[in-house]
Amino acid sequence: MSKSIMRMMYFPVSVIAIYVVVFAIAPDRAFLAVKGSWIILSKVIIPLGLVFVLMTALNIFLKPSSIAGFLGKGAGVKGVIFSMSAGIISTGPIYAWYPMLKELKEKGAGYSSIAVFINSRAVKPFLLPVMISYFGYLYVTVLTVFTITGSLAAGYLTGVLTEEKESD
Amino acid sequence: MKIAVSSDGLDLNAKVGFRFGRSKYFIIVDYDTMEFEAVENPGASSQQGSGAQAVVLVISKKADTVLTGYCSPTAIGHLTSKNIQVVDGVKGTVGQAVQMYKTGLAQKQSGSKFMPEKKYNKINRAVLVNALRISARQFVRLLPVLIGVVLLIGLFNSFMSKELLSSVFSGNIAKDTFFGACLGSIFAGNPINSYVIGGGLLKYEISMFAVTALIISWVTVGIVQLPAEITALGKKFALTRNVVSFFLSLVIAVFTVLTVNIIGG
């Protein structure tokens, strides 16, 4: 078993270990917990199916090399809009993107664009079905609008607080 | 002219490695003399960044062309930006691949068509298969943690009482929102988990402000991955961005919930 799989299993295995202890101490509560977990899981299964389809579509059409090109251009409103769009449609954990962001930085991408990219990742188009199933359309729509606005604000503030000082 | 071929073995009789980043070796072949050098791919056993390591290796060996089974769009982007040609969909042994490339190149130079349109179909199929594989891998990685979170919420629900939760979330909107943002900053992983946790907290009548701050800071603030962000982008940038994002998660939470309340009535 590879290290990453082992690491991935620490958490669920720890939870199962807690369950074993709870079953021994308070079986009634443990049964209640399993029942409750099943209800939560059944609520998420259908949206997860849709998530898989959307993830596959993004993996087909998303070309990280072209994203690199857009972000690399960096400057101006266009660069910010590209960074935001790239962040929204990017998938996978953020640390997988760090090497590319590092290279872009070395190629002259602005700190603002990089911050916008990272923060706009909070908008997850392929997870929207799950989010809507929990919080409803109105909340998700409003949150998405403010998250996008917030990512632009984060980019601007980070840019002002870092780049200007660096250029001194 | 040098040709780098991803390979499962150390000589020209070895099979062409299917995945560019994951192949065990690269055989660097001199186009004219067919002399070759076998180099180990340092990324073959890496969990992450294998493609990047293979790209660096190929560039450092001053190869002009890469022959491989499948190469990700990211790696292709990096290689072509260095004027390195990438030919994927290549099968057979390393020696055969180079000979076929030579023949094709010779045909191309003499004016006949090398690599007919059929190749595009092959690439598309490979992209589709690879996309499905990536999605499946992302999904498989997501599931154990998600199931762990769901089980933990189940446990939490069976033991947690309103009284206990209200001792943590006092009902003071400012404090609760701040605490929600702190929780989101500490936790990491797929945001789907934050939705499940947020949904669970709402059942205990925890304020929507706190839940929203948790959901936003979950993705935008990363204490766990801070060392990686510092390494990649510098201390000043990483710290500034995380601090800014923390406070923005509070602002976004307030604006979001107030707007929803106004529109929703």
GROMACS .gro file of C-alpha atoms in nm:
model
  433
    1MET     CA    1   0.000   0.000   0.000
    2SER     CA    2   0.146   0.336  -0.101
    3LYS     CA    3   0.217   0.608   0.152
    4SER     CA    4  -0.051   0.840   0.016
    5ILE     CA    5  -0.318   0.570   0.043
    6MET     CA    6  -0.203   0.497   0.399
    7ARG     CA    7  -0.223   0.868   0.484
    8MET     CA    8  -0.567   0.888   0.323
    9MET     CA    9  -0.690   0.603   0.540
   10TYR     CA   10  -0.568   0.742   0.876
   11PHE     CA   11  -0.876   0.952   0.926
   12PRO     CA   12  -1.150   0.699   0.836
   13VAL     CA   13  -0.968   0.420   1.020
   14SER     CA   14  -0.940   0.643   1.329
   15VAL     CA   15  -1.314   0.713   1.310
   16ILE     CA   16  -1.389   0.341   1.281
   17ALA     CA   17  -1.165   0.280   1.583
   18ILE     CA   18  -1.370   0.536   1.777
   19TYR     CA   19  -1.684   0.349   1.668
   20VAL     CA   20  -1.542   0.021   1.799
   21VAL     CA   21  -1.483   0.185   2.138
   22VAL     CA   22  -1.829   0.343   2.139
   23PHE     CA   23  -1.990   0.010   2.046
   24ALA     CA   24  -1.820  -0.145   2.348
   25ILE     CA   25  -1.919   0.133   2.588
   26ALA     CA   26  -2.255   0.255   2.459
   27PRO     CA   27  -2.396   0.027   2.186
   28ASP     CA   28  -2.730   0.213   2.170
   29ARG     CA   29  -2.558   0.540   2.088
   30ALA     CA   30  -2.330   0.367   1.836
   31PHE     CA   31  -2.628   0.216   1.649
   32LEU     CA   32  -2.792   0.557   1.648
   33ALA     CA   33  -2.472   0.704   1.506
   34VAL     CA   34  -2.452   0.445   1.226
   35LYS     CA   35  -2.818   0.504   1.139
   36GLY     CA   36  -2.764   0.880   1.135
   37SER     CA   37  -2.453   0.841   0.918
   38TRP     CA   38  -2.643   0.630   0.667
   39ILE     CA   39  -2.914   0.897   0.638
   40ILE     CA   40  -2.647   1.163   0.571
   41LEU     CA   41  -2.470   0.941   0.316
   42SER     CA   42  -2.790   0.854   0.129
   43LYS     CA   43  -2.859   1.227   0.096
   44VAL     CA   44  -2.519   1.285  -0.068
   45ILE     CA   45  -2.502   0.982  -0.302
   46ILE     CA   46  -2.712   1.119  -0.593
   47PRO     CA   47  -2.540   1.461  -0.606
   48LEU     CA   48  -2.206   1.275  -0.593
   49GLY     CA   49  -2.297   1.089  -0.914
   50LEU     CA   50  -2.350   1.423  -1.085
   51VAL     CA   51  -2.022   1.544  -0.938
   52PHE     CA   52  -1.839   1.255  -1.105
   53VAL     CA   53  -1.984   1.341  -1.446
   54LEU     CA   54  -1.895   1.710  -1.409
   55MET     CA   55  -1.544   1.627  -1.288
   56THR     CA   56  -1.486   1.409  -1.592
   57ALA     CA   57  -1.612   1.682  -1.825
   58LEU     CA   58  -1.377   1.935  -1.664
   59ASN     CA   59  -1.085   1.692  -1.684
   60ILE     CA   60  -1.150   1.650  -2.056
   61PHE     CA   61  -1.189   2.015  -2.148
   62LEU     CA   62  -0.959   2.181  -1.896
   63LYS     CA   63  -0.613   2.236  -2.037
   64PRO     CA   64  -0.379   2.338  -1.756
   65SER     CA   65  -0.122   2.454  -2.010
   66SER     CA   66  -0.364   2.711  -2.149
   67ILE     CA   67  -0.452   2.818  -1.794
   68ALA     CA   68  -0.081   2.873  -1.739
   69GLY     CA   69  -0.075   3.095  -2.044
   70PHE     CA   70  -0.367   3.306  -1.924
   71LEU     CA   71  -0.229   3.349  -1.575
   72GLY     CA   72   0.117   3.420  -1.705
   73LYS     CA   73  -0.013   3.724  -1.890
   74GLY     CA   74  -0.105   3.849  -1.545
   75ALA     CA   75  -0.140   4.221  -1.580
   76GLY     CA   76  -0.461   4.415  -1.610
   77VAL     CA   77  -0.829   4.337  -1.584
   78LYS     CA   78  -0.803   4.059  -1.844
   79GLY     CA   79  -0.539   3.880  -1.638
   80VAL     CA   80  -0.754   3.901  -1.326
   81ILE     CA   81  -1.063   3.770  -1.506
   82PHE     CA   82  -0.859   3.483  -1.652
   83SER     CA   83  -0.714   3.404  -1.309
   84MET     CA   84  -1.060   3.399  -1.155
   85SER     CA   85  -1.207   3.176  -1.426
   86ALA     CA   86  -0.907   2.944  -1.407
   87GLY     CA   87  -0.941   2.919  -1.028
   88ILE     CA   88  -1.312   2.841  -1.051
   89ILE     CA   89  -1.271   2.560  -1.302
   90SER     CA   90  -0.949   2.417  -1.159
   91THR     CA   91  -0.987   2.086  -0.983
   92GLY     CA   92  -0.789   1.878  -0.733
   93PRO     CA   93  -0.616   1.987  -0.413
   94ILE     CA   94  -0.447   2.328  -0.408
   95TYR     CA   95  -0.104   2.185  -0.328
   96ALA     CA   96  -0.108   2.010  -0.667
   97TRP     CA   97  -0.120   2.356  -0.826
   98TYR     CA   98   0.165   2.508  -0.623
   99PRO     CA   99   0.444   2.398  -0.864
  100MET     CA  100   0.261   2.561  -1.156
  101LEU     CA  101   0.190   2.878  -0.956
  102LYS     CA  102   0.555   2.893  -0.853
  103GLU     CA  103   0.664   2.870  -1.215
  104LEU     CA  104   0.413   3.138  -1.315
  105LYS     CA  105   0.544   3.364  -1.043
  106GLU     CA  106   0.896   3.314  -1.175
  107LYS     CA  107   0.769   3.396  -1.525
  108GLY     CA  108   0.633   3.725  -1.399
  109ALA     CA  109   0.273   3.654  -1.297
  110GLY     CA  110   0.147   3.908  -1.043
  111TYR     CA  111   0.076   3.820  -0.681
  112SER     CA  112  -0.277   3.956  -0.730
  113SER     CA  113  -0.351   3.709  -1.008
  114ILE     CA  114  -0.214   3.420  -0.805
  115ALA     CA  115  -0.420   3.519  -0.498
  116VAL     CA  116  -0.732   3.556  -0.714
  117PHE     CA  117  -0.668   3.211  -0.860
  118ILE     CA  118  -0.630   3.046  -0.517
  119ASN     CA  119  -0.927   3.222  -0.356
  120SER     CA  120  -1.169   3.176  -0.643
  121ARG     CA  121  -1.118   2.803  -0.599
  122ALA     CA  122  -1.377   2.838  -0.321
  123VAL     CA  123  -1.634   2.837  -0.603
  124LYS     CA  124  -1.665   2.472  -0.703
  125PRO     CA  125  -1.898   2.432  -1.002
  126PHE     CA  126  -1.885   2.054  -0.986
  127LEU     CA  127  -1.981   2.051  -0.616
  128LEU     CA  128  -2.278   2.285  -0.659
  129PRO     CA  129  -2.533   1.998  -0.667
  130VAL     CA  130  -2.418   1.886  -0.321
  131MET     CA  131  -2.411   2.240  -0.187
  132ILE     CA  132  -2.760   2.314  -0.320
  133SER     CA  133  -2.893   1.993  -0.166
  134TYR     CA  134  -2.773   2.120   0.173
  135PHE     CA  135  -2.834   2.493   0.163
  136GLY     CA  136  -3.075   2.568  -0.124
  137TYR     CA  137  -3.049   2.767  -0.448
  138LEU     CA  138  -3.080   3.116  -0.306
  139TYR     CA  139  -2.804   3.077  -0.050
  140VAL     CA  140  -2.568   2.907  -0.298
  141THR     CA  141  -2.627   3.178  -0.561
  142VAL     CA  142  -2.566   3.464  -0.319
  143LEU     CA  143  -2.264   3.290  -0.165
  144THR     CA  144  -2.115   3.231  -0.510
  145VAL     CA  145  -2.150   3.599  -0.603
  146PHE     CA  146  -1.988   3.715  -0.278
  147THR     CA  147  -1.716   3.450  -0.300
  148ILE     CA  148  -1.618   3.574  -0.646
  149THR     CA  149  -1.623   3.934  -0.524
  150GLY     CA  150  -1.420   3.827  -0.221
  151SER     CA  151  -1.158   3.655  -0.436
  152LEU     CA  152  -1.111   3.978  -0.633
  153ALA     CA  153  -1.080   4.171  -0.307
  154ALA     CA  154  -0.828   3.916  -0.175
  155GLY     CA  155  -0.626   3.950  -0.495
  156TYR     CA  156  -0.626   4.329  -0.476
  157LEU     CA  157  -0.535   4.343  -0.106
  158THR     CA  158  -0.268   4.073  -0.130
  159GLY     CA  159  -0.122   4.251  -0.432
  160VAL     CA  160  -0.114   4.585  -0.255
  161LEU     CA  161   0.034   4.442   0.064
  162THR     CA  162   0.302   4.229  -0.101
  163GLU     CA  163   0.403   4.349  -0.447
  164GLU     CA  164   0.425   4.719  -0.371
  165LYS     CA  165   0.649   4.655  -0.074
  166GLU     CA  166   0.863   4.415  -0.277
  167SER     CA  167   0.922   4.667  -0.551
  168ASP     CA  168   1.069   4.912  -0.301
  169MET     CA  169   1.921   1.557  -3.241
  170LYS     CA  170   1.816   1.370  -2.928
  171ILE     CA  171   1.496   1.172  -2.877
  172ALA     CA  172   1.372   1.095  -2.524
  173VAL     CA  173   1.154   0.784  -2.507
  174SER     CA  174   0.964   0.690  -2.190
  175SER     CA  175   1.050   0.332  -2.114
  176ASP     CA  176   0.984   0.038  -1.884
  177GLY     CA  177   1.342  -0.088  -1.920
  178LEU     CA  178   1.702   0.011  -1.972
  179ASP     CA  179   1.764  -0.056  -2.342
  180LEU     CA  180   1.617  -0.025  -2.691
  181ASN     CA  181   1.434  -0.357  -2.654
  182ALA     CA  182   1.235  -0.232  -2.357
  183LYS     CA  183   0.869  -0.140  -2.403
  184VAL     CA  184   0.770   0.223  -2.441
  185GLY     CA  185   0.637   0.347  -2.106
  186PHE     CA  186   0.267   0.433  -2.130
  187ARG     CA  187   0.263   0.734  -1.899
  188PHE     CA  188   0.522   1.002  -1.958
  189GLY     CA  189   0.553   1.105  -1.591
  190ARG     CA  190   0.526   0.757  -1.440
  191SER     CA  191   0.762   0.561  -1.666
  192LYS     CA  192   1.055   0.406  -1.482
  193TYR     CA  193   1.319   0.523  -1.728
  194PHE     CA  194   1.388   0.750  -2.017
  195ILE     CA  195   1.604   0.628  -2.302
  196ILE     CA  196   1.781   0.921  -2.460
  197VAL     CA  197   1.859   0.818  -2.817
  198ASP     CA  198   2.088   0.998  -3.060
  199TYR     CA  199   1.885   1.032  -3.380
  200ASP     CA  200   2.181   0.988  -3.613
  201THR     CA  201   2.398   0.726  -3.441
  202MET     CA  202   2.127   0.543  -3.240
  203GLU     CA  203   2.358   0.555  -2.941
  204PHE     CA  204   2.154   0.571  -2.626
  205GLU     CA  205   2.167   0.649  -2.257
  206ALA     CA  206   1.917   0.512  -2.003
  207VAL     CA  207   1.825   0.744  -1.718
  208GLU     CA  208   1.601   0.671  -1.424
  209ASN     CA  209   1.291   0.888  -1.397
  210PRO     CA  210   1.300   1.038  -1.046
  211GLY     CA  211   0.926   1.106  -1.068
  212ALA     CA  212   0.831   0.741  -1.128
  213SER     CA  213   0.786   0.668  -0.759
  214SER     CA  214   0.670   1.015  -0.656
  215GLN     CA  215   0.318   1.058  -0.534
  216GLN     CA  216   0.288   1.402  -0.685
  217GLY     CA  217   0.464   1.614  -0.941
  218SER     CA  218   0.593   1.314  -1.138
  219GLY     CA  219   0.514   1.488  -1.467
  220ALA     CA  220   0.706   1.798  -1.363
  221GLN     CA  221   1.011   1.590  -1.266
  222ALA     CA  222   1.002   1.407  -1.598
  223VAL     CA  223   0.976   1.741  -1.781
  224VAL     CA  224   1.281   1.872  -1.594
  225LEU     CA  225   1.473   1.554  -1.674
  226VAL     CA  226   1.393   1.571  -2.046
  227ILE     CA  227   1.488   1.939  -2.061
  228SER     CA  228   1.814   1.877  -1.873
  229LYS     CA  229   1.906   1.603  -2.124
  230LYS     CA  230   1.856   1.856  -2.406
  231ALA     CA  231   1.612   1.631  -2.590
  232ASP     CA  232   1.443   1.768  -2.901
  233THR     CA  233   1.158   1.517  -2.916
  234VAL     CA  234   0.966   1.303  -2.668
  235LEU     CA  235   0.806   0.973  -2.768
  236THR     CA  236   0.562   0.829  -2.516
  237GLY     CA  237   0.231   0.647  -2.469
  238TYR     CA  238   0.042   0.928  -2.300
  239CYS     CA  239   0.151   1.273  -2.191
  240SER     CA  240  -0.070   1.508  -1.985
  241PRO     CA  241  -0.169   1.845  -2.133
  242THR     CA  242   0.031   2.019  -1.857
  243ALA     CA  243   0.350   1.834  -1.943
  244ILE     CA  244   0.290   1.891  -2.316
  245GLY     CA  245   0.250   2.263  -2.242
  246HIS     CA  246   0.581   2.277  -2.054
  247LEU     CA  247   0.769   2.073  -2.315
  248THR     CA  248   0.639   2.256  -2.620
  249SER     CA  249   0.716   2.588  -2.453
  250LYS     CA  250   1.079   2.470  -2.459
  251ASN     CA  251   1.046   2.377  -2.828
  252ILE     CA  252   1.042   2.006  -2.752
  253GLN     CA  253   0.812   1.811  -2.982
  254VAL     CA  254   0.583   1.558  -2.813
  255VAL     CA  255   0.455   1.250  -2.997
  256ASP     CA  256   0.217   1.040  -2.789
  257GLY     CA  257   0.015   0.727  -2.861
  258VAL     CA  258   0.347   0.549  -2.924
  259LYS     CA  259   0.360   0.171  -2.868
  260GLY     CA  260   0.609  -0.115  -2.909
  261THR     CA  261   0.973  -0.119  -2.808
  262VAL     CA  262   1.191   0.189  -2.771
  263GLY     CA  263   1.398   0.088  -3.076
  264GLN     CA  264   1.085   0.038  -3.290
  265ALA     CA  265   0.942   0.371  -3.173
  266VAL     CA  266   1.257   0.558  -3.274
  267GLN     CA  267   1.273   0.381  -3.610
  268MET     CA  268   0.906   0.459  -3.676
  269TYR     CA  269   0.966   0.818  -3.580
  270LYS     CA  270   1.266   0.832  -3.812
  271THR     CA  271   1.065   0.685  -4.098
  272GLY     CA  272   0.780   0.923  -4.033
  273LEU     CA  273   1.010   1.218  -4.011
  274ALA     CA  274   1.185   1.113  -4.329
  275GLN     CA  275   0.849   1.083  -4.504
  276LYS     CA  276   0.750   1.422  -4.372
  277GLN     CA  277   1.071   1.575  -4.497
  278SER     CA  278   1.021   1.419  -4.839
  279GLY     CA  279   0.676   1.576  -4.861
  280SER     CA  280   0.450   1.280  -4.785
  281LYS     CA  281   0.218   1.285  -4.487
  282PHE     CA  282   0.351   1.169  -4.155
  283MET     CA  283   0.094   1.104  -3.882
  284PRO     CA  284  -0.238   1.103  -4.063
  285GLU     CA  285  -0.560   1.242  -3.908
  286LYS     CA  286  -0.615   0.903  -3.741
  287LYS     CA  287  -0.368   1.011  -3.474
  288TYR     CA  288  -0.610   1.278  -3.352
  289ASN     CA  289  -0.870   1.010  -3.279
  290LYS     CA  290  -0.611   0.823  -3.079
  291ILE     CA  291  -0.527   1.132  -2.876
  292ASN     CA  292  -0.894   1.207  -2.811
  293ARG     CA  293  -0.957   0.855  -2.692
  294ALA     CA  294  -0.652   0.873  -2.471
  295VAL     CA  295  -0.769   1.207  -2.328
  296LEU     CA  296  -1.113   1.062  -2.253
  297VAL     CA  297  -0.970   0.751  -2.088
  298ASN     CA  298  -0.727   0.965  -1.893
  299ALA     CA  299  -1.003   1.206  -1.783
  300LEU     CA  300  -1.210   0.915  -1.656
  301ARG     CA  301  -0.906   0.776  -1.479
  302ILE     CA  302  -0.829   1.112  -1.315
  303SER     CA  303  -1.192   1.157  -1.208
  304ALA     CA  304  -1.202   0.805  -1.065
  305ARG     CA  305  -0.877   0.869  -0.879
  306GLN     CA  306  -1.004   1.202  -0.743
  307PHE     CA  307  -1.325   1.030  -0.641
  308VAL     CA  308  -1.152   0.737  -0.473
  309ARG     CA  309  -0.931   0.982  -0.283
  310LEU     CA  310  -1.234   1.182  -0.177
  311LEU     CA  311  -1.445   0.890  -0.056
  312PRO     CA  312  -1.251   0.758   0.248
  313VAL     CA  313  -1.232   1.104   0.405
  314LEU     CA  314  -1.593   1.182   0.315
  315ILE     CA  315  -1.713   0.855   0.467
  316GLY     CA  316  -1.499   0.928   0.775
  317VAL     CA  317  -1.656   1.274   0.804
  318VAL     CA  318  -2.008   1.134   0.763
  319LEU     CA  319  -1.944   0.869   1.030
  320LEU     CA  320  -1.802   1.135   1.259
  321ILE     CA  321  -2.106   1.358   1.208
  322GLY     CA  322  -2.328   1.056   1.286
  323LEU     CA  323  -2.135   1.004   1.607
  324PHE     CA  324  -2.141   1.374   1.680
  325ASN     CA  325  -2.520   1.381   1.633
  326SER     CA  326  -2.578   1.085   1.861
  327PHE     CA  327  -2.380   1.239   2.146
  328MET     CA  328  -2.407   1.610   2.091
  329SER     CA  329  -2.670   1.801   2.273
  330LYS     CA  330  -2.784   2.154   2.205
  331GLU     CA  331  -2.653   2.252   2.547
  332LEU     CA  332  -2.304   2.126   2.471
  333LEU     CA  333  -2.289   2.302   2.135
  334SER     CA  334  -2.418   2.626   2.277
  335SER     CA  335  -2.126   2.622   2.519
  336VAL     CA  336  -1.896   2.648   2.213
  337PHE     CA  337  -2.120   2.855   1.986
  338SER     CA  338  -2.258   3.107   2.230
  339GLY     CA  339  -2.521   3.257   2.001
  340ASN     CA  340  -2.320   3.577   1.977
  341ILE     CA  341  -2.307   3.623   1.599
  342ALA     CA  342  -1.967   3.795   1.596
  343LYS     CA  343  -1.800   3.534   1.816
  344ASP     CA  344  -1.966   3.242   1.638
  345THR     CA  345  -1.868   3.370   1.294
  346PHE     CA  346  -1.511   3.416   1.411
  347PHE     CA  347  -1.509   3.066   1.558
  348GLY     CA  348  -1.657   2.921   1.235
  349ALA     CA  349  -1.378   3.088   1.034
  350CYS     CA  350  -1.117   2.949   1.277
  351LEU     CA  351  -1.255   2.597   1.234
  352GLY     CA  352  -1.254   2.631   0.852
  353SER     CA  353  -0.897   2.761   0.856
  354ILE     CA  354  -0.773   2.464   1.056
  355PHE     CA  355  -0.958   2.196   0.861
  356ALA     CA  356  -0.848   2.109   0.509
  357GLY     CA  357  -0.949   1.870   0.237
  358ASN     CA  358  -1.232   1.846  -0.009
  359PRO     CA  359  -1.486   2.129   0.044
  360ILE     CA  360  -1.769   1.877   0.024
  361ASN     CA  361  -1.680   1.789   0.383
  362SER     CA  362  -1.739   2.149   0.489
  363TYR     CA  363  -2.090   2.132   0.340
  364VAL     CA  364  -2.166   1.814   0.534
  365ILE     CA  365  -2.029   1.962   0.858
  366GLY     CA  366  -2.207   2.294   0.793
  367GLY     CA  367  -2.534   2.113   0.726
  368GLY     CA  368  -2.488   1.922   1.053
  369LEU     CA  369  -2.422   2.243   1.250
  370LEU     CA  370  -2.735   2.408   1.107
  371LYS     CA  371  -2.946   2.129   1.254
  372TYR     CA  372  -2.824   2.242   1.594
  373GLU     CA  373  -2.937   2.593   1.510
  374ILE     CA  374  -2.583   2.720   1.486
  375SER     CA  375  -2.592   3.055   1.308
  376MET     CA  376  -2.570   3.063   0.930
  377PHE     CA  377  -2.299   3.330   0.971
  378ALA     CA  378  -2.072   3.077   1.145
  379VAL     CA  379  -2.146   2.803   0.890
  380THR     CA  380  -2.077   3.038   0.596
  381ALA     CA  381  -1.749   3.156   0.747
  382LEU     CA  382  -1.651   2.791   0.792
  383ILE     CA  383  -1.732   2.702   0.429
  384ILE     CA  384  -1.539   2.998   0.285
  385SER     CA  385  -1.231   2.974   0.506
  386TRP     CA  386  -1.220   2.596   0.449
  387VAL     CA  387  -1.094   2.660   0.094
  388THR     CA  388  -0.939   3.007   0.109
  389VAL     CA  389  -0.740   2.976   0.432
  390GLY     CA  390  -0.507   2.680   0.475
  391ILE     CA  391  -0.311   2.648   0.796
  392VAL     CA  392  -0.227   2.284   0.722
  393GLN     CA  393  -0.093   2.360   0.373
  394LEU     CA  394   0.071   2.688   0.477
  395PRO     CA  395   0.426   2.540   0.473
  396ALA     CA  396   0.372   2.420   0.114
  397GLU     CA  397   0.234   2.760   0.011
  398ILE     CA  398   0.531   2.937   0.173
  399THR     CA  399   0.774   2.707  -0.008
  400ALA     CA  400   0.610   2.768  -0.345
  401LEU     CA  401   0.516   3.135  -0.328
  402GLY     CA  402   0.715   3.289  -0.045
  403LYS     CA  403   0.650   3.365   0.321
  404LYS     CA  404   0.525   3.720   0.273
  405PHE     CA  405   0.273   3.626   0.004
  406ALA     CA  406   0.146   3.313   0.182
  407LEU     CA  407   0.101   3.482   0.520
  408THR     CA  408  -0.055   3.795   0.372
  409ARG     CA  409  -0.296   3.602   0.153
  410ASN     CA  410  -0.409   3.375   0.437
  411VAL     CA  411  -0.460   3.660   0.685
  412VAL     CA  412  -0.648   3.867   0.424
  413SER     CA  413  -0.860   3.564   0.331
  414PHE     CA  414  -0.943   3.491   0.695
  415PHE     CA  415  -1.087   3.837   0.749
  416LEU     CA  416  -1.259   3.831   0.411
  417SER     CA  417  -1.431   3.504   0.505
  418LEU     CA  418  -1.592   3.693   0.796
  419VAL     CA  419  -1.701   3.977   0.566
  420ILE     CA  420  -1.836   3.737   0.301
  421ALA     CA  421  -2.028   3.545   0.568
  422VAL     CA  422  -2.196   3.861   0.697
  423PHE     CA  423  -2.284   3.994   0.350
  424THR     CA  424  -2.408   3.657   0.225
  425VAL     CA  425  -2.639   3.585   0.516
  426LEU     CA  426  -2.774   3.940   0.533
  427THR     CA  427  -2.847   3.935   0.157
  428VAL     CA  428  -3.015   3.595   0.176
  429ASN     CA  429  -3.229   3.719   0.466
  430ILE     CA  430  -3.328   4.032   0.277
  431ILE     CA  431  -3.410   3.851  -0.051
  432GLY     CA  432  -3.563   3.546   0.117
  433GLY     CA  433  -3.764   3.761   0.354
   0.00000   0.00000   0.00000
